[in-house]
Coordinates of C-alpha atoms in Angstrom, one line a residue:
M1 CA 21.2 -2.6 -2.3
S2 CA 24.2 -3.6 -0.3
R3 CA 27.5 -5.3 -1.0
F4 CA 26.8 -7.4 2.1
W5 CA 23.6 -9.0 0.6
S6 CA 23.6 -12.6 -0.7
P7 CA 23.0 -12.7 -4.4
V8 CA 19.4 -14.1 -4.0
V9 CA 18.3 -11.1 -2.0
H10 CA 19.0 -8.7 -4.9
D11 CA 16.4 -10.4 -7.1
L12 CA 13.7 -10.8 -4.5
T13 CA 10.3 -9.0 -4.7
P14 CA 8.9 -9.5 -1.3
Y15 CA 5.3 -10.1 -0.5
V16 CA 3.4 -7.0 0.6
P17 CA 1.0 -7.7 3.5
G18 CA -2.3 -5.9 4.0
E19 CA -1.9 -2.5 5.6
Q20 CA -2.4 -2.3 9.4
P21 CA -3.2 1.4 9.7
K22 CA -3.5 3.4 12.9
L23 CA -6.6 5.5 12.2
A24 CA -9.2 6.6 14.7
N25 CA -12.6 4.9 14.5
L26 CA -11.2 2.6 11.8
V27 CA -13.5 0.1 9.9
K28 CA -10.8 -2.4 8.9
L29 CA -12.0 -4.5 5.9
N30 CA -8.7 -5.1 4.1
T31 CA -6.9 -8.2 5.7
N32 CA -9.7 -10.8 5.9
E33 CA -9.5 -11.0 9.7
N34 CA -12.6 -12.6 11.4
P35 CA -14.8 -9.8 12.9
Y36 CA -15.7 -12.0 15.9
P37 CA -13.4 -13.0 18.8
P38 CA -12.1 -16.6 19.2
S39 CA -13.7 -19.2 21.4
P40 CA -13.6 -18.2 25.1
R41 CA -11.9 -21.6 25.6
V42 CA -8.9 -20.2 23.8
V43 CA -8.4 -17.4 26.4
D44 CA -9.0 -19.9 29.2
A45 CA -6.4 -22.3 27.8
I46 CA -3.8 -19.6 27.4
R47 CA -4.4 -18.3 31.0
A48 CA -4.1 -21.9 32.3
E49 CA -0.8 -22.4 30.4
L50 CA 0.6 -19.1 31.8
G51 CA -0.3 -20.1 35.3
E52 CA 0.3 -17.8 38.3
D53 CA 3.7 -16.5 37.3
G54 CA 4.2 -17.7 33.7
D55 CA 6.6 -20.4 34.9
H56 CA 5.9 -22.5 31.8
L57 CA 7.3 -19.9 29.5
K58 CA 10.8 -20.7 30.6
L59 CA 10.4 -24.1 29.0
Y60 CA 10.6 -24.9 25.3
P61 CA 7.3 -26.0 23.6
D62 CA 6.7 -29.5 22.2
P63 CA 8.7 -29.5 19.0
T64 CA 6.3 -32.0 17.3
G65 CA 3.1 -30.2 18.3
S66 CA 1.7 -33.6 19.2
A67 CA -1.4 -32.3 21.1
L68 CA -2.2 -30.0 18.2
K69 CA -1.8 -32.8 15.7
A70 CA -4.2 -34.9 17.7
A71 CA -6.7 -32.0 17.8
V72 CA -6.5 -31.7 14.0
S73 CA -6.8 -35.5 13.7
R74 CA -10.0 -35.5 15.8
Q75 CA -11.5 -32.7 13.8
F76 CA -10.8 -34.1 10.3
G77 CA -10.9 -37.9 11.0
V78 CA -7.3 -38.5 9.7
P79 CA -4.4 -40.2 11.5
A80 CA -2.2 -37.8 13.5
E81 CA 0.7 -39.0 11.4
W82 CA -0.9 -37.3 8.4
V83 CA -0.8 -33.9 10.0
F84 CA 1.9 -31.3 9.9
V85 CA 1.7 -28.1 12.0
G86 CA 3.5 -24.8 11.7
N87 CA 3.7 -21.1 12.5
S88 CA 0.8 -20.0 10.2
S89 CA -0.1 -21.6 6.9
D90 CA 2.4 -19.2 5.3
E91 CA 5.2 -21.1 7.0
V92 CA 3.6 -24.4 6.2
L93 CA 3.4 -23.3 2.6
A94 CA 7.0 -22.1 2.6
H95 CA 8.2 -25.6 3.7
T96 CA 5.9 -27.1 1.1
F97 CA 7.4 -25.0 -1.7
Q98 CA 10.9 -26.1 -0.6
G99 CA 10.1 -29.7 0.2
L100 CA 7.6 -30.7 -2.5
L101 CA 7.4 -28.1 -5.3
K102 CA 10.9 -27.6 -6.5
H103 CA 11.4 -29.7 -9.6
D104 CA 12.8 -29.4 -13.1
A105 CA 9.3 -29.0 -14.6
P106 CA 7.6 -25.7 -13.7
L107 CA 5.2 -25.3 -10.8
L108 CA 1.8 -24.2 -12.1
F109 CA -0.6 -21.8 -10.3
P110 CA -3.3 -19.3 -11.5
D111 CA -2.4 -15.9 -12.9
I112 CA -4.7 -14.3 -10.3
T113 CA -4.0 -15.9 -7.0
Y114 CA -2.3 -15.5 -3.6
S115 CA 0.7 -13.2 -4.4
F116 CA 3.0 -15.0 -2.0
Y117 CA 3.4 -17.9 -4.4
P118 CA 5.8 -16.2 -6.9
V119 CA 7.6 -14.8 -3.8
Y120 CA 8.3 -18.3 -2.6
C121 CA 9.4 -19.3 -6.1
G122 CA 11.9 -16.5 -6.2
L123 CA 13.2 -17.3 -2.7
Y124 CA 13.8 -21.0 -3.4
G125 CA 14.6 -20.8 -7.1
I126 CA 11.5 -22.7 -8.3
P127 CA 10.6 -22.4 -12.0
F128 CA 6.9 -21.6 -12.4
E129 CA 4.3 -20.7 -15.0
T130 CA 0.9 -19.0 -14.4
V131 CA -2.2 -20.4 -15.9
P132 CA -4.9 -17.8 -16.8
L133 CA -8.2 -17.9 -15.1
A134 CA -11.3 -18.1 -17.2
E135 CA -13.1 -14.9 -18.1
D136 CA -15.4 -15.4 -15.1
F137 CA -12.3 -15.8 -12.9
S138 CA -12.8 -19.5 -12.3
I139 CA -10.0 -22.2 -12.4
R140 CA -10.2 -24.5 -15.4
V141 CA -8.7 -27.9 -14.6
D142 CA -8.3 -28.8 -18.2
D143 CA -5.8 -25.9 -18.6
Y144 CA -3.5 -27.8 -16.2
L145 CA -4.1 -31.3 -17.5
V146 CA -3.6 -30.4 -21.2
R147 CA 0.1 -29.8 -20.6
G148 CA 0.7 -33.5 -19.7
P149 CA 2.2 -35.0 -16.6
A150 CA 5.8 -34.7 -17.7
A151 CA 5.5 -30.9 -18.1
V152 CA 4.1 -30.2 -14.6
G153 CA 6.4 -30.1 -11.6
G154 CA 3.4 -29.4 -9.3
V155 CA 0.2 -27.4 -8.9
I156 CA -0.8 -25.1 -6.1
F157 CA -3.9 -22.9 -5.8
P158 CA -6.1 -21.5 -3.0
N159 CA -9.6 -22.9 -2.7
P160 CA -11.5 -20.6 -2.5
N161 CA -9.1 -18.7 -4.7
A162 CA -7.8 -15.4 -3.4
P163 CA -8.5 -12.6 -4.1
T164 CA -11.5 -13.7 -6.2
G165 CA -13.3 -15.9 -3.6
R166 CA -14.3 -18.4 -6.3
L167 CA -14.5 -22.1 -5.3
L168 CA -13.3 -25.1 -7.3
P169 CA -15.5 -28.1 -6.6
V170 CA -13.9 -31.1 -4.8
A171 CA -14.7 -33.3 -7.8
E172 CA -12.6 -31.1 -10.1
I173 CA -9.7 -31.2 -7.6
A174 CA -10.0 -35.0 -7.7
R175 CA -9.9 -34.9 -11.5
L176 CA -6.8 -32.7 -11.4
A177 CA -5.0 -35.1 -9.0
A178 CA -5.9 -38.1 -11.0
G179 CA -4.7 -36.5 -14.2
L180 CA -1.3 -35.6 -12.6
P181 CA -0.5 -38.6 -10.5
D182 CA 3.2 -37.9 -10.2
S183 CA 2.9 -34.2 -9.4
P184 CA 2.1 -32.8 -5.9
V185 CA -1.2 -30.9 -5.9
V186 CA -1.4 -28.5 -3.0
V187 CA -4.8 -27.0 -2.1
D188 CA -4.5 -23.9 0.1
E189 CA -7.7 -23.8 2.0
A190 CA -7.3 -20.7 4.1
Y191 CA -10.9 -19.7 3.5
V192 CA -12.7 -23.0 2.9
D193 CA -14.7 -23.0 6.1
F194 CA -16.8 -20.1 4.7
G195 CA -17.7 -22.2 1.6
G196 CA -21.1 -23.5 2.8
H197 CA -23.7 -23.2 5.5
D198 CA -23.5 -26.9 6.4
A199 CA -21.0 -29.1 4.5
I200 CA -17.5 -27.6 4.2
P201 CA -16.1 -28.2 0.7
S202 CA -12.7 -29.4 1.8
A203 CA -10.3 -31.4 -0.3
V204 CA -9.3 -33.2 2.9
A205 CA -11.9 -35.8 1.8
L206 CA -9.6 -36.7 -1.1
V207 CA -6.4 -37.2 0.8
A208 CA -6.8 -40.9 1.6
E209 CA -7.5 -41.7 -2.1
Y210 CA -4.9 -39.4 -3.7
P211 CA -1.3 -39.6 -2.3
N212 CA -0.3 -36.5 -4.3
I213 CA -2.8 -34.1 -2.6
L214 CA -1.7 -31.9 0.3
V215 CA -4.2 -29.7 1.9
T216 CA -3.1 -26.6 4.0
Q217 CA -5.3 -24.7 6.4
T218 CA -5.0 -21.8 8.9
L219 CA -6.6 -20.9 12.2
S220 CA -6.3 -17.2 11.3
K221 CA -9.6 -16.9 9.5
S222 CA -12.5 -19.1 10.6
R223 CA -11.1 -19.7 14.1
S224 CA -10.3 -16.0 14.7
L225 CA -6.6 -16.6 15.6
A226 CA -4.7 -14.4 13.2
G227 CA -2.7 -13.1 16.2
L228 CA -1.5 -16.6 17.2
R229 CA -0.2 -17.6 13.8
V230 CA -1.1 -21.3 13.5
G231 CA -1.4 -23.4 10.4
F232 CA -1.4 -27.0 9.4
A233 CA -1.3 -29.4 6.5
I234 CA -2.9 -32.8 5.9
G235 CA -1.5 -35.3 3.5
Q236 CA -0.3 -38.9 3.4
P237 CA 2.9 -39.6 5.4
E238 CA 5.2 -39.4 2.4
L239 CA 4.3 -35.7 1.9
V240 CA 4.2 -34.8 5.6
E241 CA 7.7 -36.3 6.1
A242 CA 9.1 -33.9 3.5
L243 CA 7.7 -30.9 5.4
T244 CA 9.0 -32.3 8.7
R245 CA 12.5 -32.7 7.3
V246 CA 12.5 -29.1 6.0
K247 CA 11.1 -27.8 9.3
D248 CA 13.7 -29.6 11.4
S249 CA 16.4 -28.2 9.2
F250 CA 15.1 -24.7 9.8
N251 CA 13.4 -24.3 13.2
S252 CA 12.5 -27.2 15.5
Y253 CA 10.2 -25.0 17.7
P254 CA 8.0 -23.1 15.3
L255 CA 4.9 -22.9 17.6
D256 CA 5.1 -21.4 21.1
R257 CA 3.4 -22.9 24.1
L258 CA 0.5 -20.3 24.1
A259 CA -0.2 -20.9 20.4
L260 CA -0.3 -24.6 20.8
V261 CA -2.8 -24.6 23.7
G262 CA -4.9 -21.9 22.1
A263 CA -5.1 -23.7 18.8
C264 CA -6.2 -26.9 20.4
A265 CA -8.9 -25.1 22.3
A266 CA -10.2 -23.4 19.2
L267 CA -10.3 -26.7 17.2
D268 CA -12.2 -28.5 19.9
D269 CA -14.9 -25.8 20.3
T270 CA -16.9 -26.8 17.2
E271 CA -20.0 -25.1 18.4
W272 CA -18.4 -21.7 18.6
F273 CA -16.7 -22.3 15.2
H274 CA -19.9 -23.1 13.4
C275 CA -21.8 -20.2 15.0
T276 CA -19.3 -17.6 14.0
R277 CA -18.7 -18.9 10.5
H278 CA -22.4 -19.0 9.9
Q279 CA -22.6 -15.4 11.0
V280 CA -19.9 -14.4 8.5
I281 CA -21.6 -16.4 5.7
A282 CA -24.9 -14.6 6.3
S283 CA -23.2 -11.2 6.4
R284 CA -21.3 -12.0 3.2
E285 CA -24.5 -12.8 1.4
A286 CA -26.2 -9.6 2.7
L287 CA -23.2 -7.5 1.7
S288 CA -23.1 -9.0 -1.8
A289 CA -26.7 -8.2 -2.3
S290 CA -26.2 -4.6 -1.0
L291 CA -23.3 -4.0 -3.3
T292 CA -25.2 -5.4 -6.3
N293 CA -28.0 -3.0 -5.5
L294 CA -25.4 -0.2 -5.7
G295 CA -24.5 -1.3 -9.2
F296 CA -21.4 -3.4 -8.4
E297 CA -20.5 -6.6 -10.1
V298 CA -19.8 -9.0 -7.3
L299 CA -18.1 -12.3 -8.0
P300 CA -19.6 -15.4 -6.3
S301 CA -17.6 -15.8 -3.1
A302 CA -17.1 -18.8 -0.8
A303 CA -14.7 -16.9 1.4
N304 CA -15.0 -14.2 4.2
F305 CA -14.5 -11.5 1.6
V306 CA -16.1 -10.3 -1.6
F307 CA -14.5 -9.2 -4.8
A308 CA -16.4 -6.4 -6.5
R309 CA -16.1 -3.7 -9.2
H310 CA -18.3 -0.9 -10.3
P311 CA -18.6 -0.3 -14.1
A312 CA -18.7 3.5 -13.7
H313 CA -16.2 4.2 -11.0
D314 CA -12.5 3.7 -10.7
A315 CA -11.5 1.2 -8.0
A316 CA -8.5 3.2 -6.8
L317 CA -10.6 6.3 -6.4
L318 CA -13.3 4.4 -4.5
S319 CA -10.7 3.0 -2.2
A320 CA -9.2 6.4 -1.5
A321 CA -12.7 7.9 -0.9
L322 CA -13.5 5.1 1.6
R323 CA -10.1 5.6 3.3
A324 CA -11.0 9.3 3.8
R325 CA -14.0 8.0 5.8
S326 CA -11.7 5.7 7.8
I327 CA -12.9 2.6 6.0
I328 CA -10.0 0.4 4.6
V329 CA -10.5 -2.1 1.8
R330 CA -7.9 -3.8 -0.4
H331 CA -7.1 -2.7 -3.9
F332 CA -4.7 -4.6 -6.1
R333 CA -2.9 -2.8 -8.9
A334 CA -2.5 -5.9 -11.0
P335 CA -3.5 -6.8 -14.6
R336 CA -7.2 -7.9 -15.0
I337 CA -8.2 -7.0 -11.5
D338 CA -7.1 -3.4 -11.1
Q339 CA -10.8 -2.3 -11.1
F340 CA -11.8 -4.6 -8.3
L341 CA -11.9 -4.1 -4.6
R342 CA -11.5 -6.9 -2.1
I343 CA -13.7 -6.3 0.9
T344 CA -13.5 -8.3 4.0
V345 CA -16.8 -9.3 5.6
G346 CA -17.0 -7.4 8.9
T347 CA -19.8 -7.3 11.4
D348 CA -23.2 -6.3 10.2
A349 CA -22.6 -2.8 11.6
Q350 CA -19.3 -2.5 9.8
C351 CA -20.9 -3.7 6.5
A352 CA -23.7 -1.3 6.9
Q353 CA -21.2 1.6 7.4
L354 CA -19.4 0.5 4.3
V355 CA -22.6 0.4 2.2
T356 CA -23.7 3.8 3.4
A357 CA -20.4 5.3 2.6
L358 CA -20.3 3.8 -0.9
G359 CA -23.9 5.1 -1.5
E360 CA -22.7 8.6 -0.6
I361 CA -19.6 8.3 -2.8
L362 CA -21.5 7.0 -5.8
G363 CA -24.0 9.8 -5.4

């Protein structure tokens, strides 16, 4: 506490990111990073942008990110004017909370979800209510619709949800948006690319029909660019304009030159994208089967992580025992999920090392 702090700072409970430990021979399965490198085109694009002496770095980047918007437009088949880009999907979400989700009626989101949501609400003074997930940790759309449009200032949820990994079908998202036509419905698709082998179950398909749907995505997960911090949103121009107005009142240059060219290269290399995401999906399914054989209950996952608990072993103790073997997973000390471990899908070798270690720990 300090007498120099603004009043809002005293009441903030900041988000706690996943640990970035410095351990020898670390198997890092706690922050949902992609185990595979980004497209080689990304490295080539960054090198080209640097040039011989890095001369371009003395110049500001494009404040509109027009080339990146065009790349997103090509990839998703939407007009470039329907795209907003920012420094990670977290920044895009922050502008969304401030620009679209602050109303008299409360914002609704699941009781078990991305823990940054209540942090944004505290920062921006947004009233919110959490809606309990079902016993199987799925989202029930009727629990949001039953409140009536006048009682809902907006809805936000990850799809697949985090940390559960469960996916809400696109048809259910459409039903939610249709039932709350005057409320923004924000679908946070950080992990959606891992939802299926072929078709990707994205709500972007609904944006043209539902003017209240905004979809956010990140290049940190499926495009292996967590180190570049690039995110975007897709929605009709009325929603995108709100985010742009907030952005230009905050930071006109959120994405640097290297991030812009690297992101464009990653989006355009669809062959690399599909190859690596299919590898992650196959590894996830194998890991889920291995954990089930060890006696774990594993929730159905459409993400690049699994959420699992063992009926006979405390999750905190399991996490500590893995850490002693230089294997890091995520444990949340939160109601309803304090006996679960969230385990990032690593390479097959990393997953095998995890399974072997768990077998030893369980005896």
